[in-house]
XYZ file of N, CA and C in Angstrom:
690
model
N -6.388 -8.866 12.574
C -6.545 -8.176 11.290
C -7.950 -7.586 11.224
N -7.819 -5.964 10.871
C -9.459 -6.008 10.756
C -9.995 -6.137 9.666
N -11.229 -5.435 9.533
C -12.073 -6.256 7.912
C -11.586 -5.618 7.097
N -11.071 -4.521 6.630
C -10.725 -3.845 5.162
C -9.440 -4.288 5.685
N -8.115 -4.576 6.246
C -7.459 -5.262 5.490
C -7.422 -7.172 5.248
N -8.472 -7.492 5.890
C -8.972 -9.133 5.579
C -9.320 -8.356 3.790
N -10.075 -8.153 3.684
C -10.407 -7.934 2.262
C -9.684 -7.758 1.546
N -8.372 -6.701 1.605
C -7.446 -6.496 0.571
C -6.767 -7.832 0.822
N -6.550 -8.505 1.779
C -5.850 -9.703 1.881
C -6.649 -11.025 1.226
N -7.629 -10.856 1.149
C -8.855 -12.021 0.287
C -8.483 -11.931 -0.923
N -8.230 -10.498 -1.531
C -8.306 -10.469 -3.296
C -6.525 -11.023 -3.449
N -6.093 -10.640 -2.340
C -4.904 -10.551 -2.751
C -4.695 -12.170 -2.623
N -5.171 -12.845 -1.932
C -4.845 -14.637 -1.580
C -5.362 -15.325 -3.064
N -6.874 -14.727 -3.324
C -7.355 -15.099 -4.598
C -6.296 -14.778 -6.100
N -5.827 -13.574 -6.131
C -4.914 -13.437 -7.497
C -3.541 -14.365 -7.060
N -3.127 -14.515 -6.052
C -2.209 -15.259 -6.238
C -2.006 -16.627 -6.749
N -3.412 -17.285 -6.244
C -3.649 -18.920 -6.875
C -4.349 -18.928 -7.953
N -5.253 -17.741 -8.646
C -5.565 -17.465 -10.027
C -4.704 -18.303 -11.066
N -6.059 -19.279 -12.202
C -7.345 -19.866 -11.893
C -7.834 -20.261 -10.894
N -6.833 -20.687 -10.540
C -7.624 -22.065 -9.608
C -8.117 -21.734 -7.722
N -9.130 -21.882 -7.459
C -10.104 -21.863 -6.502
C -9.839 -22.118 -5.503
N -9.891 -21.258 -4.159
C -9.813 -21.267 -2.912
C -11.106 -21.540 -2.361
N -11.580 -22.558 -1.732
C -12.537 -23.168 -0.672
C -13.065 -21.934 0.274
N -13.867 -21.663 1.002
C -14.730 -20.745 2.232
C -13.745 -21.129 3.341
N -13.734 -22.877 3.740
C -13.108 -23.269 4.237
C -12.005 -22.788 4.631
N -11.189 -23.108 3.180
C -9.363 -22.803 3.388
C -9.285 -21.379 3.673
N -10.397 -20.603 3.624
C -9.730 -18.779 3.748
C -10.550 -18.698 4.983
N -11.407 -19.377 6.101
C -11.729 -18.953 6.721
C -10.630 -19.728 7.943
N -9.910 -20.596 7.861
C -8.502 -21.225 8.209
C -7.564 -20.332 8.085
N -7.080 -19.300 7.133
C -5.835 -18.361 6.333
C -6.565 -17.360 7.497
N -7.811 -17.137 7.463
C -7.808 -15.377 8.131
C -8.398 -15.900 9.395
N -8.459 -17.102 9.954
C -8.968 -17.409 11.379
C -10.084 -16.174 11.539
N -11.224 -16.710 10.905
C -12.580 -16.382 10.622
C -13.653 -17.569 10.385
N -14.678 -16.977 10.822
C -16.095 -17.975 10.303
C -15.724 -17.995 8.753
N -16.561 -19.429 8.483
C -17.032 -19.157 6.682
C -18.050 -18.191 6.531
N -18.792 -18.174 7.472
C -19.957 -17.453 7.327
C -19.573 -16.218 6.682
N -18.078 -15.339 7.600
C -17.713 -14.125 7.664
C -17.025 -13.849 6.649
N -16.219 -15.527 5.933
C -15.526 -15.433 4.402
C -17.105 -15.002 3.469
N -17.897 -15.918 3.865
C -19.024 -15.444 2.819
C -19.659 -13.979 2.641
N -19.692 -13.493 3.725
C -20.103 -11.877 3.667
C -19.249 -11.047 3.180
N -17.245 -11.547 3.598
C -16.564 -10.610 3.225
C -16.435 -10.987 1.377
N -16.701 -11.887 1.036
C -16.677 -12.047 -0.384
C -17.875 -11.502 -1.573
N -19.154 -11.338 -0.906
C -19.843 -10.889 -1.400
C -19.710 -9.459 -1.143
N -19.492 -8.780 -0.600
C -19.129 -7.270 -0.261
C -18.380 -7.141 -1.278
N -17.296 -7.476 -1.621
C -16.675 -7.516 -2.656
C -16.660 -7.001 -3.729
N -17.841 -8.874 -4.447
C -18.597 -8.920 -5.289
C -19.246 -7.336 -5.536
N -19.808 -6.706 -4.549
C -20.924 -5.788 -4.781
C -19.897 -4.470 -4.606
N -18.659 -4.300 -4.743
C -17.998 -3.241 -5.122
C -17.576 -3.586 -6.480
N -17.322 -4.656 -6.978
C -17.372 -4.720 -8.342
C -16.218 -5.255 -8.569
N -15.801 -6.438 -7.563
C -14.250 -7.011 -8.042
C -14.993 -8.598 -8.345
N -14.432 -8.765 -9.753
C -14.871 -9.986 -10.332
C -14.566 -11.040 -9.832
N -15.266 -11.542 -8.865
C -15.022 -13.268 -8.062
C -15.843 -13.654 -8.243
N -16.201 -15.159 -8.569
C -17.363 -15.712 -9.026
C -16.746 -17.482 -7.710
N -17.747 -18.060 -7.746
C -17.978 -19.512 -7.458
C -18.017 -20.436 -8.323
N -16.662 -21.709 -8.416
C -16.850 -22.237 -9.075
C -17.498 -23.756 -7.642
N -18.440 -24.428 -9.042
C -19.209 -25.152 -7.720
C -18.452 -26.779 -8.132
N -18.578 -27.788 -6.915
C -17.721 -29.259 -7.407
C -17.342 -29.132 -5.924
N -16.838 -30.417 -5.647
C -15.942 -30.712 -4.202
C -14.788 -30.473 -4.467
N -14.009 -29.768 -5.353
C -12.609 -28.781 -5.523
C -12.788 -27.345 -5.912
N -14.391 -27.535 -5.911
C -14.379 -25.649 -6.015
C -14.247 -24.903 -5.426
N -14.433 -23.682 -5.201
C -14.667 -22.568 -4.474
C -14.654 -20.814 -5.072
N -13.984 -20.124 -4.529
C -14.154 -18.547 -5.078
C -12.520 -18.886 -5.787
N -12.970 -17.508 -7.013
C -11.685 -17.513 -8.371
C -12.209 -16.211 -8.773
N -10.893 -15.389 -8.591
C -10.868 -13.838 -9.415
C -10.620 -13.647 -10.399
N -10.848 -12.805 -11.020
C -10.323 -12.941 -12.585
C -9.157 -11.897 -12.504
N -7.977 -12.383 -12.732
C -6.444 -11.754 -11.846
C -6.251 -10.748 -13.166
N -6.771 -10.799 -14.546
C -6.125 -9.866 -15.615
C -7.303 -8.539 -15.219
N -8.197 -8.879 -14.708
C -9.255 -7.674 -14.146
C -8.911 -7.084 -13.300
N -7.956 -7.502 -12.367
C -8.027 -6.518 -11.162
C -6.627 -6.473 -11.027
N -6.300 -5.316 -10.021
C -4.921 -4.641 -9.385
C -4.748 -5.038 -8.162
N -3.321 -5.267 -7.664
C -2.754 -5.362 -6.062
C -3.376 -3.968 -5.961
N -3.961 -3.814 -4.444
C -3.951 -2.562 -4.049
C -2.763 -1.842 -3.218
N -3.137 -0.449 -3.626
C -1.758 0.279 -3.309
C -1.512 0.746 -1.986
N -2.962 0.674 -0.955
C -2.848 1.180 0.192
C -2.274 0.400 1.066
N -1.321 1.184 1.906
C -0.531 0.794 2.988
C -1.284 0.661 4.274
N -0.983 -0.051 5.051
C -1.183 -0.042 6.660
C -0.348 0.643 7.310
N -0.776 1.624 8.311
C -0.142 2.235 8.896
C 1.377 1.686 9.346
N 1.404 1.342 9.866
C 2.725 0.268 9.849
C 3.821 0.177 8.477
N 3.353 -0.357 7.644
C 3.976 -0.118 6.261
C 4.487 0.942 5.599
N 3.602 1.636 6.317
C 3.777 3.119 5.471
C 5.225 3.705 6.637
N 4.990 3.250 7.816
C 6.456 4.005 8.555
C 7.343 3.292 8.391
N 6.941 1.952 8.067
C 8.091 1.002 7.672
C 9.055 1.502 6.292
N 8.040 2.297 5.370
C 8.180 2.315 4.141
C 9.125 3.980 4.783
N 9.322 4.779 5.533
C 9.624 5.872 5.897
C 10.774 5.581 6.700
N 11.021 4.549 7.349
C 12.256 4.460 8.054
C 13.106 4.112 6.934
N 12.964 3.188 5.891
C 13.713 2.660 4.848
C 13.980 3.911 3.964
N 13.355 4.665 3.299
C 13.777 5.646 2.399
C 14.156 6.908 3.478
N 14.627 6.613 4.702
C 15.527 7.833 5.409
C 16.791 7.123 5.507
N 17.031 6.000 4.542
C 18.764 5.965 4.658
C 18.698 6.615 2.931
N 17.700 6.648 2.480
C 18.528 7.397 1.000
C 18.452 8.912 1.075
N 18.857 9.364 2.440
C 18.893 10.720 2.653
C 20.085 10.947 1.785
N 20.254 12.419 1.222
C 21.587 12.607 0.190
C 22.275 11.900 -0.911
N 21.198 11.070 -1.369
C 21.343 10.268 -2.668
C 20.435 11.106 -3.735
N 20.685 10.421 -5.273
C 20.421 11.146 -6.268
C 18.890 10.778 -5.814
N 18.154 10.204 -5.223
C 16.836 9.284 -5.799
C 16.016 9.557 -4.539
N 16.460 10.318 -3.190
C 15.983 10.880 -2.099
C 14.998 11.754 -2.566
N 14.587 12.491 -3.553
C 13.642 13.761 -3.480
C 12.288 12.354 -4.285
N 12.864 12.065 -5.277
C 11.727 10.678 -5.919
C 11.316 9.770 -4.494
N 12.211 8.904 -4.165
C 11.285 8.234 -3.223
C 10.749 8.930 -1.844
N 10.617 10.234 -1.487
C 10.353 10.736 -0.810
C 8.593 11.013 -1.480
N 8.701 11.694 -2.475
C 7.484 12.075 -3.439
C 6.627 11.106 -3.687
N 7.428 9.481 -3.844
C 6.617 8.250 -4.212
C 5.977 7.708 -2.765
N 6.578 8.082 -1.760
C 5.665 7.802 -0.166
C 4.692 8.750 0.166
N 4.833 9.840 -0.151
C 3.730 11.067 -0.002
C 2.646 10.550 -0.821
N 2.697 10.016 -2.353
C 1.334 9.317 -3.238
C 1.171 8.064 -2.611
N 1.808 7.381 -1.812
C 1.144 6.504 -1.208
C 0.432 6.454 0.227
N 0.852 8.008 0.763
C -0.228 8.081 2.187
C -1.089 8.698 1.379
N -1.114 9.240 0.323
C -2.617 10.227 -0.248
C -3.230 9.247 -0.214
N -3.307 8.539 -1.084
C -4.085 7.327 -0.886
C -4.805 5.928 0.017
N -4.164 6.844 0.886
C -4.256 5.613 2.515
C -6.103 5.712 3.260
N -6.557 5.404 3.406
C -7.833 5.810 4.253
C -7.673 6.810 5.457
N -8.581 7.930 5.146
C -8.242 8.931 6.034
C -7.572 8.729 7.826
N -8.662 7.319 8.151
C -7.480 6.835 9.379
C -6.805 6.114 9.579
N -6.738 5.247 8.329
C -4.739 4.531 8.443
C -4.082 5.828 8.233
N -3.697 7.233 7.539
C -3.152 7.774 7.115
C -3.045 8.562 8.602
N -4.324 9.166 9.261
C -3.489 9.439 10.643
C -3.230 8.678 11.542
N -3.431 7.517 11.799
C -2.756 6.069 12.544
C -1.058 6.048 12.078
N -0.930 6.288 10.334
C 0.400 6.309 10.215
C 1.682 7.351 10.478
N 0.701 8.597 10.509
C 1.230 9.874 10.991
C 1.512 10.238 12.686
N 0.724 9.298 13.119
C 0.969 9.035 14.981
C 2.313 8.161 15.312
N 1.893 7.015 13.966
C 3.202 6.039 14.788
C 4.522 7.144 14.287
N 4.260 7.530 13.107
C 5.567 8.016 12.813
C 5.980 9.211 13.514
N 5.576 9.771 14.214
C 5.698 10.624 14.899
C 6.131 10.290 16.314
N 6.495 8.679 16.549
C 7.096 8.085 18.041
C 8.128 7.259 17.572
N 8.870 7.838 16.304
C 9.670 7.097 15.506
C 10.967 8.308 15.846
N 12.344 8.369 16.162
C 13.431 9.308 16.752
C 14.591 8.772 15.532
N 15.374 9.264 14.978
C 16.476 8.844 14.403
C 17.526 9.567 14.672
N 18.536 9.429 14.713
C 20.124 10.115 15.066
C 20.640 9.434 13.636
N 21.363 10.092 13.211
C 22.415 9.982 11.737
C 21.310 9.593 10.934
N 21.673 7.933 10.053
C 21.631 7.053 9.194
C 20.210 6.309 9.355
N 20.100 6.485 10.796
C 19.463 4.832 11.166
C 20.275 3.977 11.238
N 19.371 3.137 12.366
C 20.035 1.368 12.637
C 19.920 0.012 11.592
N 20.853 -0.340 11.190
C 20.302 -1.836 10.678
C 20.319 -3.240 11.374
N 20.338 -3.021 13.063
C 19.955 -4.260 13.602
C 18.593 -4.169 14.104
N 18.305 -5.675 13.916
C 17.147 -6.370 14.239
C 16.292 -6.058 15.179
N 14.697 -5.473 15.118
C 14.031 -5.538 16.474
C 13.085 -6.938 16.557
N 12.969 -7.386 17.789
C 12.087 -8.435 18.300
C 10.568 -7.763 17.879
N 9.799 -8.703 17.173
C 8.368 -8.129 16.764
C 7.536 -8.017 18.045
N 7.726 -8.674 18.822
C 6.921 -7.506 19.865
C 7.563 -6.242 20.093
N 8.269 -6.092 19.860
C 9.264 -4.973 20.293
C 8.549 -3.840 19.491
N 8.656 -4.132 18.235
C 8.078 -3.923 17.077
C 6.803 -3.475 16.934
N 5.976 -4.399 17.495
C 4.648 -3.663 17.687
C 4.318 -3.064 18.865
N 4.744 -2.512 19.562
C 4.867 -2.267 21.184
C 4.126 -0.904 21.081
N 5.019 -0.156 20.540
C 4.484 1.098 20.349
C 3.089 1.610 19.408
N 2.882 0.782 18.809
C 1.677 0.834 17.713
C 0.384 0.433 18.803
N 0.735 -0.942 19.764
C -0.117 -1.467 20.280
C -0.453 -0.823 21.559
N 0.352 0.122 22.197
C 0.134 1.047 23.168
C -0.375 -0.275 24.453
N 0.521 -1.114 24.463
C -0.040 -1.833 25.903
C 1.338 -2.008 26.399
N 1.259 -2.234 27.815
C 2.638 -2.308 28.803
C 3.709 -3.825 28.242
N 4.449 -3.677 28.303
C 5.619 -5.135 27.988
C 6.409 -5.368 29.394
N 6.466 -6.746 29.384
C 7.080 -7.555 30.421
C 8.569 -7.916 30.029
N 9.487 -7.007 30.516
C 10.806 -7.564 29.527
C 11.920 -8.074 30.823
N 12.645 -9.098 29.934
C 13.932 -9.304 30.742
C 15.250 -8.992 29.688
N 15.423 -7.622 30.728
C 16.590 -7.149 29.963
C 18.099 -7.387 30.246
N 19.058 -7.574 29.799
C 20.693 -7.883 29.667
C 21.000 -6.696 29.762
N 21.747 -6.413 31.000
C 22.513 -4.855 30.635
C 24.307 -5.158 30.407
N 24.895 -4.042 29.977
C 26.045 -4.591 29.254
C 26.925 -5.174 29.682
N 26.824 -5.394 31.381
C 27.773 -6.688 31.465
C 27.356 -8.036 31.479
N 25.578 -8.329 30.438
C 25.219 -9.467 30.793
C 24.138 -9.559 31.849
N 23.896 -8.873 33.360
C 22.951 -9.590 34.179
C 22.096 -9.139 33.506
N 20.812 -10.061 33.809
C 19.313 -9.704 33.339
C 18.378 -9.169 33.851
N 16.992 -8.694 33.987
C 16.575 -7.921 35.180
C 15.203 -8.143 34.377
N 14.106 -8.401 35.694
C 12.654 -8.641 34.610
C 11.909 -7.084 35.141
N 11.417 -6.504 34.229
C 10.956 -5.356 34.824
C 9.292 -5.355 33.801
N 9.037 -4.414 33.889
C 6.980 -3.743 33.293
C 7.515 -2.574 32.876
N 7.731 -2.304 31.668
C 7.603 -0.962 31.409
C 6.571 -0.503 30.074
N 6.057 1.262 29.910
C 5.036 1.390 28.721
C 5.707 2.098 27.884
N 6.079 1.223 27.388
C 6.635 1.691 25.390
C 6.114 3.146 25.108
N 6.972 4.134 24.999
C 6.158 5.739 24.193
C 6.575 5.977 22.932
N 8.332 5.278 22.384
C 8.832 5.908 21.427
C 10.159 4.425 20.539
N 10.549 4.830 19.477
C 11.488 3.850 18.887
C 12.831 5.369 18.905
N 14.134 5.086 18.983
C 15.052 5.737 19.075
C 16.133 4.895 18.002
N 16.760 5.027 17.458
C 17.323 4.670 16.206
C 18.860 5.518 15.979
N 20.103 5.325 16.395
C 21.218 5.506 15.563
C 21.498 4.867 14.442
N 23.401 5.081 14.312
C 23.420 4.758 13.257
C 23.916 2.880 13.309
N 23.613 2.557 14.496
C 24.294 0.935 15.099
C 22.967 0.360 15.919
N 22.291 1.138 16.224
C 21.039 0.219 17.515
C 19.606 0.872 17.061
N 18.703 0.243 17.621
C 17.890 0.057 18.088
C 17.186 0.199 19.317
N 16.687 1.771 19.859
C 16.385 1.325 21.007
C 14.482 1.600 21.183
N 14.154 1.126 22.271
C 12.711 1.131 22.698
C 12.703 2.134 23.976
N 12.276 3.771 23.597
C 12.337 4.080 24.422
C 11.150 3.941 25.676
N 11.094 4.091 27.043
C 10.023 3.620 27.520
C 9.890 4.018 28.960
N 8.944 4.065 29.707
C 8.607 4.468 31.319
C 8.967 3.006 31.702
N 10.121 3.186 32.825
C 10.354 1.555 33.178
C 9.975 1.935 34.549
N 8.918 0.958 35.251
C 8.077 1.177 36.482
C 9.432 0.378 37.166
N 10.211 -0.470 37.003
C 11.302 -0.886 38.336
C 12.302 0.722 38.639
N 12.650 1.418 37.922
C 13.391 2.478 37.925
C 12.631 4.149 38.112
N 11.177 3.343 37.928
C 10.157 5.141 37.852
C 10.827 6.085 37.049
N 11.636 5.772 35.907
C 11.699 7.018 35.542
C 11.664 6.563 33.331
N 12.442 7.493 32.781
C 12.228 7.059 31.303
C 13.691 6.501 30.918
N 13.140 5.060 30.639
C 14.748 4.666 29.729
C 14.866 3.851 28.122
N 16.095 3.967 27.914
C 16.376 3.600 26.540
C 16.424 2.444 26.586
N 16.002 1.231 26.275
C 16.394 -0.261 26.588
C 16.760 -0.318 24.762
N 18.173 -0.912 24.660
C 18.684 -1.158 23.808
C 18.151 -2.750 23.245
N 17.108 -2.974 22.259
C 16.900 -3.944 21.355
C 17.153 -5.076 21.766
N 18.736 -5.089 21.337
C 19.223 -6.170 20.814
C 19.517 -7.057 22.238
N 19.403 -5.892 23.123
C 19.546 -6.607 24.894
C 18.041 -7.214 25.208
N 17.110 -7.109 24.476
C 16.188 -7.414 25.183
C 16.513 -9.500 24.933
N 15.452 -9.844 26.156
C 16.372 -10.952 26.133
C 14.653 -12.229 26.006
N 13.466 -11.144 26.402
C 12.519 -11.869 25.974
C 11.525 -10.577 26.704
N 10.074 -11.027 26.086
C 9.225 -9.837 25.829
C 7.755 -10.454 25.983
N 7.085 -10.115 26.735
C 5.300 -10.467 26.995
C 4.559 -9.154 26.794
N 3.810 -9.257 26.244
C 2.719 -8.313 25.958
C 1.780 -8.482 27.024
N 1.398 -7.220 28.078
C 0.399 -7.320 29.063
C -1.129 -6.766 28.200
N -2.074 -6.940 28.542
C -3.117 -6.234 28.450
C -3.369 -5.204 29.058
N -2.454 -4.359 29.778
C -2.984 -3.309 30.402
C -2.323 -1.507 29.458
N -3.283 -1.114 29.086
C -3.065 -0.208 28.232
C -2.117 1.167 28.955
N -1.208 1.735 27.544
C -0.146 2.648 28.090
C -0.611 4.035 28.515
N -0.495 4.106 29.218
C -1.334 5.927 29.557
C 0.020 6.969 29.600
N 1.027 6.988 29.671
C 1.750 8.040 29.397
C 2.110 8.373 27.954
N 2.348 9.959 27.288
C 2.872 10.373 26.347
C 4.913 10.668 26.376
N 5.199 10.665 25.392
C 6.289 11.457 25.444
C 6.444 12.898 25.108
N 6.679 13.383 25.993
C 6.746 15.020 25.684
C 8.448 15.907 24.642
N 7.694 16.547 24.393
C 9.026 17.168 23.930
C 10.148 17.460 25.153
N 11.473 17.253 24.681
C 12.843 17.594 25.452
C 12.448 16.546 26.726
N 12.304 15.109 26.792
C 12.024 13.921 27.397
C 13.384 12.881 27.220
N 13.712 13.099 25.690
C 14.828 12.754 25.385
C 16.321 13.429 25.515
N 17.366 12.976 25.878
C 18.347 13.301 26.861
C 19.321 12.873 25.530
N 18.537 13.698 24.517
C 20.057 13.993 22.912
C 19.803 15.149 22.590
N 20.877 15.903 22.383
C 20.785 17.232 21.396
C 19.624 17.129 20.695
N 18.675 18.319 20.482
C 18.025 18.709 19.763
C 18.207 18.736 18.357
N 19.611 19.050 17.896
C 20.085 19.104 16.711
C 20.546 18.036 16.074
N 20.500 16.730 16.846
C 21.108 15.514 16.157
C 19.876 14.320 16.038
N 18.662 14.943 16.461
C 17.589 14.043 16.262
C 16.587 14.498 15.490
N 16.154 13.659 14.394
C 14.818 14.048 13.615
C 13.843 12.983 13.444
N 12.737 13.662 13.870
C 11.453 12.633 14.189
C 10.776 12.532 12.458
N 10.841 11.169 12.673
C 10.405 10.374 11.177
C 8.966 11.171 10.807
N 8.973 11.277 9.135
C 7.490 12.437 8.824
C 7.253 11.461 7.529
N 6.112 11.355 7.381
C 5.647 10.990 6.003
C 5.444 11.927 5.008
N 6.386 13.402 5.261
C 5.937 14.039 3.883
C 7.500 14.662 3.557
């Protein structure tokens, strides 16, 4: 987590147990941080002008004053495509042009580079029809955001498994699956590994160096639209 969202996540840990007092301790445990680093990120705070004070005692600690302040509205990049894959099934509903309009006021508001962090991922986001409503594995999930190679053992459809290295470029989405599209180094070339086959998943440290180019994908032009935040 980095520091501005540790922070929105501090006020936000504090209004939730509002009155009562969270320890240096217990939040430097919650955000696997120094106290030291709870203490700096709390006074930073303080000095933007969000009311947390110290209550002192061996059950004290920091307390916001929750009728003073607001959840904040900014998204993480992530959220925000999360928030864009979900309002592309209310394509052709009465309420499609509103929640389309209500995600556009929430990237205005995003920090100029979560907002293009969120405009990158969404832009390696593919849909055919509806969208999928089965399940991806959270590495799976973050694969493409995290731009590092995955170690997968995949099930192909009669069942055998196969361990291969491939670098995540894109998410591909009908109206039934889930797929991860990707450079698979056992095959040298680009494939669709369907989700729900993946059968287990390691994150390497070695960072992805290929892009996906346009016409890479092997669907009509006319039956795919790449996810947009506006």
């Amino acid at each position: 987590m980095n520091r501005t969202d540790r922070l929105y996540a501090l006020v936000e840990e504090l209004r939730a147990v509002s009155p009562r007092p969270r320890s240096a301790t217990w939040l430097a445990r919650r955000f696997e941080v120094s106290t030291r680093t709870v203490e700096r990120d709390i006074s930073s705070l303080q000095g933007a002008g969000v009311p947390i004070w110290a209550e002192p005692g061996r059950t004290g600690g920091y307390v916001v004053d929750r009728a003073r302040t607001l959840p904040p509205v900014n998204l993480t990049p992530a959220e925000a495509v999360a928030m864009a894959v979900a309002l592309h099934r209310l394509g052709g509903s009465p309420f499609a042009p509103a929640a389309g309009a209500a995600l556009r006021k929430l990237v205005a508001v995003m920090p100029p580079e979560a907002a293009a962090e969120a405009h990158r991922l969404a832009g390696r986001v593919h849909l055919v029809g509806d969208g999928p409503g089965t399940p991806v594995p959270a590495a799976v999930a973050d694969a493409v955001a995290a731009g590092r190679v995955l170690r997968l053992r995949y099930a192909d459809r009669g069942g055998a498994d196969s361990a291969r290295d491939v670098e995540p470029l894109a998410y591909l989405g009908n109206s039934v699956h889930w797929y991860l599209v990707a450079w698979c180094r056992l095959r040298d070339g680009l494939r669709c590994f369907r989700t729900d086959r993946i059968v287990s998943v390691h994150p390497l440290a070695e960072p992805v160096t290929r892009e996906l180019r346009p016409g890479d994908l092997d669907v009509p032009v006319d039956r795919v639209r790449p996810l947009t935040l506006v």
